């Protein structure tokens, strides 16, 4: 065999092996691999941090507030009213599951004499929703929030999931006052649960940057979707 041909074949073999190795090294990791387990561990870590820094009300930036699903609290004679703290004062009461509460890290504190929404109210909010891997699935502003530029969205708290509201939002908003801004973590059980929703996989913990701009009290049964001027 011609010596030059031999070396040419050897060179081509080496290059092809290198290309294969590079292809193997640059394999893209699936961002949703082990999704259920990752979400469980993520929520547990958030709950631990929140419990270690918990305060009762949204009045100190950097602290956390934990509120139980308002539907559970309304059904409990030990913890009446809307929502409730994660701290039980009854030694015989079973502590709420990590999946039964929303976790709010306080980013901005609004006026303490401002309005909080009732279940029959409409709210005007800014928000950005992310998955635990950082994927943004919904937002009504881009970049840094600028209330002079961006336009809030209006939701009626009585709306159900088909209208865009989930239990986690309804629970959290009823503890917020106008001007409050939180980093809100919602377990999948208070979000979309075991059902996928558009770009949101099943069993996803939801993270929101949520600012309550205004509360709109209805004048009558037909004004739940009242808009802010």
PDB file of C-alpha atoms in Angstrom:
ATOM      1  CA  UNK A   1       0.000   0.000   0.000  1.00  0.00           C
ATOM      2  CA  UNK A   2       1.224   3.461  -0.826  1.00  0.00           C
ATOM      3  CA  UNK A   3       2.665   5.020   2.333  1.00  0.00           C
ATOM      4  CA  UNK A   4       0.944   8.368   1.722  1.00  0.00           C
ATOM      5  CA  UNK A   5      -2.401   6.638   1.305  1.00  0.00           C
ATOM      6  CA  UNK A   6      -1.835   4.744   4.550  1.00  0.00           C
ATOM      7  CA  UNK A   7      -1.196   7.937   6.497  1.00  0.00           C
ATOM      8  CA  UNK A   8      -4.197   9.601   4.905  1.00  0.00           C
ATOM      9  CA  UNK A   9      -6.461   6.767   6.036  1.00  0.00           C
ATOM     10  CA  UNK A  10      -4.977   6.906   9.540  1.00  0.00           C
ATOM     11  CA  UNK A  11      -5.555  10.678   9.704  1.00  0.00           C
ATOM     12  CA  UNK A  12      -9.175  10.362   8.588  1.00  0.00           C
ATOM     13  CA  UNK A  13      -9.798   7.646  11.182  1.00  0.00           C
ATOM     14  CA  UNK A  14      -8.342   9.833  13.950  1.00  0.00           C
ATOM     15  CA  UNK A  15     -10.435  12.826  12.924  1.00  0.00           C
ATOM     16  CA  UNK A  16     -13.642  10.798  12.760  1.00  0.00           C
ATOM     17  CA  UNK A  17     -12.977   9.404  16.250  1.00  0.00           C
ATOM     18  CA  UNK A  18     -12.456  12.933  17.512  1.00  0.00           C
ATOM     19  CA  UNK A  19     -15.743  14.104  16.031  1.00  0.00           C
ATOM     20  CA  UNK A  20     -17.594  11.233  17.703  1.00  0.00           C
ATOM     21  CA  UNK A  21     -15.982  12.039  21.054  1.00  0.00           C
ATOM     22  CA  UNK A  22     -16.916  15.712  20.743  1.00  0.00           C
ATOM     23  CA  UNK A  23     -20.491  14.798  19.911  1.00  0.00           C
ATOM     24  CA  UNK A  24     -20.670  12.621  23.016  1.00  0.00           C
ATOM     25  CA  UNK A  25     -19.147  15.354  25.195  1.00  0.00           C
ATOM     26  CA  UNK A  26     -21.611  17.997  23.989  1.00  0.00           C
ATOM     27  CA  UNK A  27     -24.786  15.985  24.586  1.00  0.00           C
ATOM     28  CA  UNK A  28     -27.473  18.414  25.785  1.00  0.00           C
ATOM     29  CA  UNK A  29     -28.836  17.550  29.218  1.00  0.00           C
ATOM     30  CA  UNK A  30     -32.604  17.188  29.442  1.00  0.00           C
ATOM     31  CA  UNK A  31     -33.811  20.181  31.532  1.00  0.00           C
ATOM     32  CA  UNK A  32     -36.799  18.108  32.695  1.00  0.00           C
ATOM     33  CA  UNK A  33     -34.937  14.944  33.681  1.00  0.00           C
ATOM     34  CA  UNK A  34     -36.146  13.449  36.999  1.00  0.00           C
ATOM     35  CA  UNK A  35     -38.665  16.273  37.087  1.00  0.00           C
ATOM     36  CA  UNK A  36     -40.939  14.942  39.829  1.00  0.00           C
ATOM     37  CA  UNK A  37     -38.095  14.162  42.247  1.00  0.00           C
ATOM     38  CA  UNK A  38     -36.363  17.477  41.575  1.00  0.00           C
ATOM     39  CA  UNK A  39     -39.541  19.395  42.332  1.00  0.00           C
ATOM     40  CA  UNK A  40     -40.095  17.503  45.581  1.00  0.00           C
ATOM     41  CA  UNK A  41     -36.554  18.228  46.766  1.00  0.00           C
ATOM     42  CA  UNK A  42     -36.784  21.860  45.637  1.00  0.00           C
ATOM     43  CA  UNK A  43     -40.009  22.472  47.561  1.00  0.00           C
ATOM     44  CA  UNK A  44     -38.568  20.831  50.681  1.00  0.00           C
ATOM     45  CA  UNK A  45     -35.557  23.160  50.547  1.00  0.00           C
ATOM     46  CA  UNK A  46     -37.768  26.238  50.090  1.00  0.00           C
ATOM     47  CA  UNK A  47     -39.978  25.185  52.992  1.00  0.00           C
ATOM     48  CA  UNK A  48     -36.925  24.750  55.243  1.00  0.00           C
ATOM     49  CA  UNK A  49     -35.635  28.240  54.431  1.00  0.00           C
ATOM     50  CA  UNK A  50     -39.082  29.777  54.838  1.00  0.00           C
ATOM     51  CA  UNK A  51     -39.669  28.159  58.218  1.00  0.00           C
ATOM     52  CA  UNK A  52     -36.297  29.347  59.476  1.00  0.00           C
ATOM     53  CA  UNK A  53     -37.147  32.950  58.532  1.00  0.00           C
ATOM     54  CA  UNK A  54     -40.897  33.043  59.043  1.00  0.00           C
ATOM     55  CA  UNK A  55     -42.821  36.034  60.373  1.00  0.00           C
ATOM     56  CA  UNK A  56     -46.614  36.365  60.700  1.00  0.00           C
ATOM     57  CA  UNK A  57     -47.201  39.251  58.287  1.00  0.00           C
ATOM     58  CA  UNK A  58     -45.746  40.779  55.140  1.00  0.00           C
ATOM     59  CA  UNK A  59     -43.990  43.669  56.863  1.00  0.00           C
ATOM     60  CA  UNK A  60     -40.221  43.052  56.646  1.00  0.00           C
ATOM     61  CA  UNK A  61     -38.206  42.741  53.447  1.00  0.00           C
ATOM     62  CA  UNK A  62     -36.182  39.541  53.233  1.00  0.00           C
ATOM     63  CA  UNK A  63     -38.366  37.583  55.662  1.00  0.00           C
ATOM     64  CA  UNK A  64     -40.838  34.863  54.727  1.00  0.00           C
ATOM     65  CA  UNK A  65     -44.545  34.337  55.308  1.00  0.00           C
ATOM     66  CA  UNK A  66     -46.145  30.894  55.037  1.00  0.00           C
ATOM     67  CA  UNK A  67     -49.883  30.550  54.570  1.00  0.00           C
ATOM     68  CA  UNK A  68     -51.930  27.377  54.385  1.00  0.00           C
ATOM     69  CA  UNK A  69     -54.307  26.740  51.492  1.00  0.00           C
ATOM     70  CA  UNK A  70     -57.340  28.876  52.327  1.00  0.00           C
ATOM     71  CA  UNK A  71     -59.726  26.010  51.545  1.00  0.00           C
ATOM     72  CA  UNK A  72     -58.089  23.789  54.185  1.00  0.00           C
ATOM     73  CA  UNK A  73     -58.106  26.618  56.729  1.00  0.00           C
ATOM     74  CA  UNK A  74     -61.758  27.400  56.143  1.00  0.00           C
ATOM     75  CA  UNK A  75     -62.667  23.778  56.833  1.00  0.00           C
ATOM     76  CA  UNK A  76     -60.612  23.617  60.050  1.00  0.00           C
ATOM     77  CA  UNK A  77     -62.240  24.568  63.350  1.00  0.00           C
ATOM     78  CA  UNK A  78     -58.771  24.881  64.890  1.00  0.00           C
ATOM     79  CA  UNK A  79     -57.669  27.516  62.414  1.00  0.00           C
ATOM     80  CA  UNK A  80     -60.697  29.495  61.232  1.00  0.00           C
ATOM     81  CA  UNK A  81     -60.689  32.244  58.631  1.00  0.00           C
ATOM     82  CA  UNK A  82     -58.821  32.611  55.392  1.00  0.00           C
ATOM     83  CA  UNK A  83     -55.424  30.981  55.281  1.00  0.00           C
ATOM     84  CA  UNK A  84     -53.364  30.483  58.395  1.00  0.00           C
ATOM     85  CA  UNK A  85     -49.831  30.289  59.701  1.00  0.00           C
ATOM     86  CA  UNK A  86     -47.764  27.135  59.308  1.00  0.00           C
ATOM     87  CA  UNK A  87     -47.134  27.200  63.064  1.00  0.00           C
ATOM     88  CA  UNK A  88     -49.608  25.116  65.052  1.00  0.00           C
ATOM     89  CA  UNK A  89     -50.458  26.184  68.608  1.00  0.00           C
ATOM     90  CA  UNK A  90     -52.316  22.961  69.330  1.00  0.00           C
ATOM     91  CA  UNK A  91     -49.949  20.065  70.224  1.00  0.00           C
ATOM     92  CA  UNK A  92     -52.548  17.527  69.045  1.00  0.00           C
ATOM     93  CA  UNK A  93     -53.081  19.172  65.668  1.00  0.00           C
ATOM     94  CA  UNK A  94     -51.318  17.564  62.720  1.00  0.00           C
ATOM     95  CA  UNK A  95     -48.925  20.097  61.143  1.00  0.00           C
ATOM     96  CA  UNK A  96     -49.823  20.983  57.562  1.00  0.00           C
ATOM     97  CA  UNK A  97     -48.037  19.170  54.776  1.00  0.00           C
ATOM     98  CA  UNK A  98     -45.346  21.046  52.873  1.00  0.00           C
ATOM     99  CA  UNK A  99     -47.716  20.779  49.897  1.00  0.00           C
ATOM    100  CA  UNK A 100     -50.587  22.524  51.687  1.00  0.00           C
ATOM    101  CA  UNK A 101     -48.997  25.972  51.995  1.00  0.00           C
ATOM    102  CA  UNK A 102     -47.643  28.782  49.863  1.00  0.00           C
ATOM    103  CA  UNK A 103     -44.274  30.362  50.673  1.00  0.00           C
ATOM    104  CA  UNK A 104     -43.742  34.100  50.228  1.00  0.00           C
ATOM    105  CA  UNK A 105     -40.380  35.840  50.444  1.00  0.00           C
ATOM    106  CA  UNK A 106     -40.996  39.549  50.959  1.00  0.00           C
ATOM    107  CA  UNK A 107     -39.422  41.746  48.261  1.00  0.00           C
ATOM    108  CA  UNK A 108     -41.281  45.026  48.816  1.00  0.00           C
ATOM    109  CA  UNK A 109     -43.628  46.179  51.580  1.00  0.00           C
ATOM    110  CA  UNK A 110     -46.649  48.244  50.577  1.00  0.00           C
ATOM    111  CA  UNK A 111     -48.703  50.608  52.692  1.00  0.00           C
ATOM    112  CA  UNK A 112     -49.815  48.854  55.864  1.00  0.00           C
ATOM    113  CA  UNK A 113     -53.154  50.665  55.740  1.00  0.00           C
ATOM    114  CA  UNK A 114     -53.621  49.628  52.119  1.00  0.00           C
ATOM    115  CA  UNK A 115     -56.361  47.310  50.925  1.00  0.00           C
ATOM    116  CA  UNK A 116     -56.183  43.514  50.930  1.00  0.00           C
ATOM    117  CA  UNK A 117     -58.459  41.712  48.468  1.00  0.00           C
ATOM    118  CA  UNK A 118     -61.534  39.802  49.523  1.00  0.00           C
ATOM    119  CA  UNK A 119     -62.574  36.660  47.710  1.00  0.00           C
ATOM    120  CA  UNK A 120     -65.131  38.696  45.747  1.00  0.00           C
ATOM    121  CA  UNK A 121     -62.617  41.339  44.580  1.00  0.00           C
ATOM    122  CA  UNK A 122     -60.616  41.885  41.424  1.00  0.00           C
ATOM    123  CA  UNK A 123     -56.872  42.473  41.660  1.00  0.00           C
ATOM    124  CA  UNK A 124     -54.458  44.374  39.453  1.00  0.00           C
ATOM    125  CA  UNK A 125     -51.041  42.679  39.460  1.00  0.00           C
ATOM    126  CA  UNK A 126     -47.632  42.453  37.851  1.00  0.00           C
ATOM    127  CA  UNK A 127     -46.183  38.971  37.651  1.00  0.00           C
ATOM    128  CA  UNK A 128     -43.603  36.651  36.157  1.00  0.00           C
ATOM    129  CA  UNK A 129     -43.901  32.876  36.501  1.00  0.00           C
ATOM    130  CA  UNK A 130     -40.994  30.440  36.324  1.00  0.00           C
ATOM    131  CA  UNK A 131     -40.343  26.730  36.720  1.00  0.00           C
ATOM    132  CA  UNK A 132     -37.613  25.505  39.062  1.00  0.00           C
ATOM    133  CA  UNK A 133     -35.166  25.295  36.135  1.00  0.00           C
ATOM    134  CA  UNK A 134     -35.624  28.992  35.378  1.00  0.00           C
ATOM    135  CA  UNK A 135     -37.930  28.554  32.385  1.00  0.00           C
ATOM    136  CA  UNK A 136     -40.357  31.498  32.210  1.00  0.00           C
ATOM    137  CA  UNK A 137     -43.838  30.215  31.355  1.00  0.00           C
ATOM    138  CA  UNK A 138     -45.864  33.408  31.762  1.00  0.00           C
ATOM    139  CA  UNK A 139     -45.304  37.115  32.481  1.00  0.00           C
ATOM    140  CA  UNK A 140     -46.865  40.510  31.900  1.00  0.00           C
ATOM    141  CA  UNK A 141     -43.588  42.439  31.861  1.00  0.00           C
ATOM    142  CA  UNK A 142     -40.091  41.818  30.555  1.00  0.00           C
ATOM    143  CA  UNK A 143     -36.744  42.755  32.066  1.00  0.00           C
ATOM    144  CA  UNK A 144     -36.881  44.668  35.348  1.00  0.00           C
ATOM    145  CA  UNK A 145     -40.327  45.711  36.509  1.00  0.00           C
ATOM    146  CA  UNK A 146     -41.094  49.373  35.871  1.00  0.00           C
ATOM    147  CA  UNK A 147     -44.583  50.349  37.000  1.00  0.00           C
ATOM    148  CA  UNK A 148     -44.321  53.557  34.985  1.00  0.00           C
ATOM    149  CA  UNK A 149     -43.936  51.560  31.779  1.00  0.00           C
ATOM    150  CA  UNK A 150     -45.447  48.111  32.258  1.00  0.00           C
ATOM    151  CA  UNK A 151     -49.183  47.485  32.396  1.00  0.00           C
ATOM    152  CA  UNK A 152     -50.714  45.305  35.136  1.00  0.00           C
ATOM    153  CA  UNK A 153     -53.178  42.499  34.483  1.00  0.00           C
ATOM    154  CA  UNK A 154     -56.540  42.184  36.216  1.00  0.00           C
ATOM    155  CA  UNK A 155     -57.936  38.989  37.697  1.00  0.00           C
ATOM    156  CA  UNK A 156     -61.075  38.190  39.667  1.00  0.00           C
ATOM    157  CA  UNK A 157     -60.243  36.067  42.698  1.00  0.00           C
ATOM    158  CA  UNK A 158     -63.379  33.997  42.138  1.00  0.00           C
ATOM    159  CA  UNK A 159     -62.010  32.803  38.803  1.00  0.00           C
ATOM    160  CA  UNK A 160     -60.932  29.190  38.546  1.00  0.00           C
ATOM    161  CA  UNK A 161     -57.933  27.580  36.842  1.00  0.00           C
ATOM    162  CA  UNK A 162     -59.473  27.888  33.393  1.00  0.00           C
ATOM    163  CA  UNK A 163     -59.479  31.659  33.864  1.00  0.00           C
ATOM    164  CA  UNK A 164     -55.841  31.775  34.926  1.00  0.00           C
ATOM    165  CA  UNK A 165     -56.034  31.714  38.725  1.00  0.00           C
ATOM    166  CA  UNK A 166     -54.885  28.834  40.885  1.00  0.00           C
ATOM    167  CA  UNK A 167     -55.342  28.064  44.567  1.00  0.00           C
ATOM    168  CA  UNK A 168     -51.816  29.227  45.376  1.00  0.00           C
ATOM    169  CA  UNK A 169     -52.467  32.685  43.938  1.00  0.00           C
ATOM    170  CA  UNK A 170     -55.847  33.049  45.636  1.00  0.00           C
ATOM    171  CA  UNK A 171     -54.353  32.045  48.984  1.00  0.00           C
ATOM    172  CA  UNK A 172     -51.345  34.391  48.753  1.00  0.00           C
ATOM    173  CA  UNK A 173     -53.185  37.435  47.424  1.00  0.00           C
ATOM    174  CA  UNK A 174     -55.641  37.537  50.305  1.00  0.00           C
ATOM    175  CA  UNK A 175     -52.704  38.230  52.650  1.00  0.00           C
ATOM    176  CA  UNK A 176     -51.099  40.906  50.491  1.00  0.00           C
ATOM    177  CA  UNK A 177     -51.773  44.636  50.632  1.00  0.00           C
ATOM    178  CA  UNK A 178     -51.555  47.093  47.786  1.00  0.00           C
ATOM    179  CA  UNK A 179     -47.894  47.690  46.992  1.00  0.00           C
ATOM    180  CA  UNK A 180     -46.669  44.375  48.402  1.00  0.00           C
ATOM    181  CA  UNK A 181     -44.305  42.395  46.206  1.00  0.00           C
ATOM    182  CA  UNK A 182     -43.301  38.826  46.966  1.00  0.00           C
ATOM    183  CA  UNK A 183     -41.366  35.906  45.574  1.00  0.00           C
ATOM    184  CA  UNK A 184     -44.109  33.319  45.716  1.00  0.00           C
ATOM    185  CA  UNK A 185     -43.522  29.556  45.705  1.00  0.00           C
ATOM    186  CA  UNK A 186     -46.523  27.353  45.033  1.00  0.00           C
ATOM    187  CA  UNK A 187     -46.532  23.547  45.437  1.00  0.00           C
ATOM    188  CA  UNK A 188     -47.895  21.643  42.473  1.00  0.00           C
ATOM    189  CA  UNK A 189     -50.913  20.633  44.578  1.00  0.00           C
ATOM    190  CA  UNK A 190     -51.923  24.314  44.746  1.00  0.00           C
ATOM    191  CA  UNK A 191     -50.945  24.911  41.120  1.00  0.00           C
ATOM    192  CA  UNK A 192     -51.778  22.606  38.226  1.00  0.00           C
ATOM    193  CA  UNK A 193     -51.213  19.325  40.073  1.00  0.00           C
ATOM    194  CA  UNK A 194     -50.714  16.164  38.058  1.00  0.00           C
ATOM    195  CA  UNK A 195     -51.964  17.771  34.841  1.00  0.00           C
ATOM    196  CA  UNK A 196     -49.626  19.526  32.430  1.00  0.00           C
ATOM    197  CA  UNK A 197     -50.660  23.020  31.403  1.00  0.00           C
ATOM    198  CA  UNK A 198     -49.280  24.464  28.181  1.00  0.00           C
ATOM    199  CA  UNK A 199     -45.513  24.760  28.839  1.00  0.00           C
ATOM    200  CA  UNK A 200     -45.860  23.676  32.486  1.00  0.00           C
ATOM    201  CA  UNK A 201     -45.131  19.965  33.061  1.00  0.00           C
ATOM    202  CA  UNK A 202     -47.202  17.967  35.535  1.00  0.00           C
ATOM    203  CA  UNK A 203     -46.129  18.066  39.198  1.00  0.00           C
ATOM    204  CA  UNK A 204     -44.360  21.416  38.836  1.00  0.00           C
ATOM    205  CA  UNK A 205     -43.564  23.785  41.686  1.00  0.00           C
ATOM    206  CA  UNK A 206     -44.333  27.312  40.456  1.00  0.00           C
ATOM    207  CA  UNK A 207     -42.270  30.377  41.327  1.00  0.00           C
ATOM    208  CA  UNK A 208     -43.717  33.858  40.830  1.00  0.00           C
ATOM    209  CA  UNK A 209     -42.477  37.389  41.190  1.00  0.00           C
ATOM    210  CA  UNK A 210     -45.844  38.894  42.158  1.00  0.00           C
ATOM    211  CA  UNK A 211     -46.730  42.514  42.924  1.00  0.00           C
ATOM    212  CA  UNK A 212     -50.212  43.541  44.030  1.00  0.00           C
ATOM    213  CA  UNK A 213     -50.796  46.951  42.450  1.00  0.00           C
ATOM    214  CA  UNK A 214     -54.439  47.598  43.255  1.00  0.00           C
ATOM    215  CA  UNK A 215     -57.543  46.015  44.777  1.00  0.00           C
ATOM    216  CA  UNK A 216     -60.849  46.663  43.040  1.00  0.00           C
ATOM    217  CA  UNK A 217     -63.973  46.136  45.152  1.00  0.00           C
ATOM    218  CA  UNK A 218     -67.020  45.229  43.052  1.00  0.00           C
ATOM    219  CA  UNK A 219     -70.046  47.506  42.902  1.00  0.00           C
ATOM    220  CA  UNK A 220     -72.266  44.580  42.037  1.00  0.00           C
ATOM    221  CA  UNK A 221     -72.392  41.065  40.705  1.00  0.00           C
ATOM    222  CA  UNK A 222     -71.508  42.201  37.170  1.00  0.00           C
ATOM    223  CA  UNK A 223     -68.318  44.109  38.072  1.00  0.00           C
ATOM    224  CA  UNK A 224     -65.905  41.301  39.032  1.00  0.00           C
ATOM    225  CA  UNK A 225     -63.859  42.027  35.909  1.00  0.00           C
ATOM    226  CA  UNK A 226     -63.790  45.793  36.496  1.00  0.00           C
ATOM    227  CA  UNK A 227     -60.704  47.398  34.993  1.00  0.00           C
ATOM    228  CA  UNK A 228     -58.400  49.972  36.526  1.00  0.00           C
ATOM    229  CA  UNK A 229     -58.344  53.338  34.735  1.00  0.00           C
TER     230      UNK A 229
END
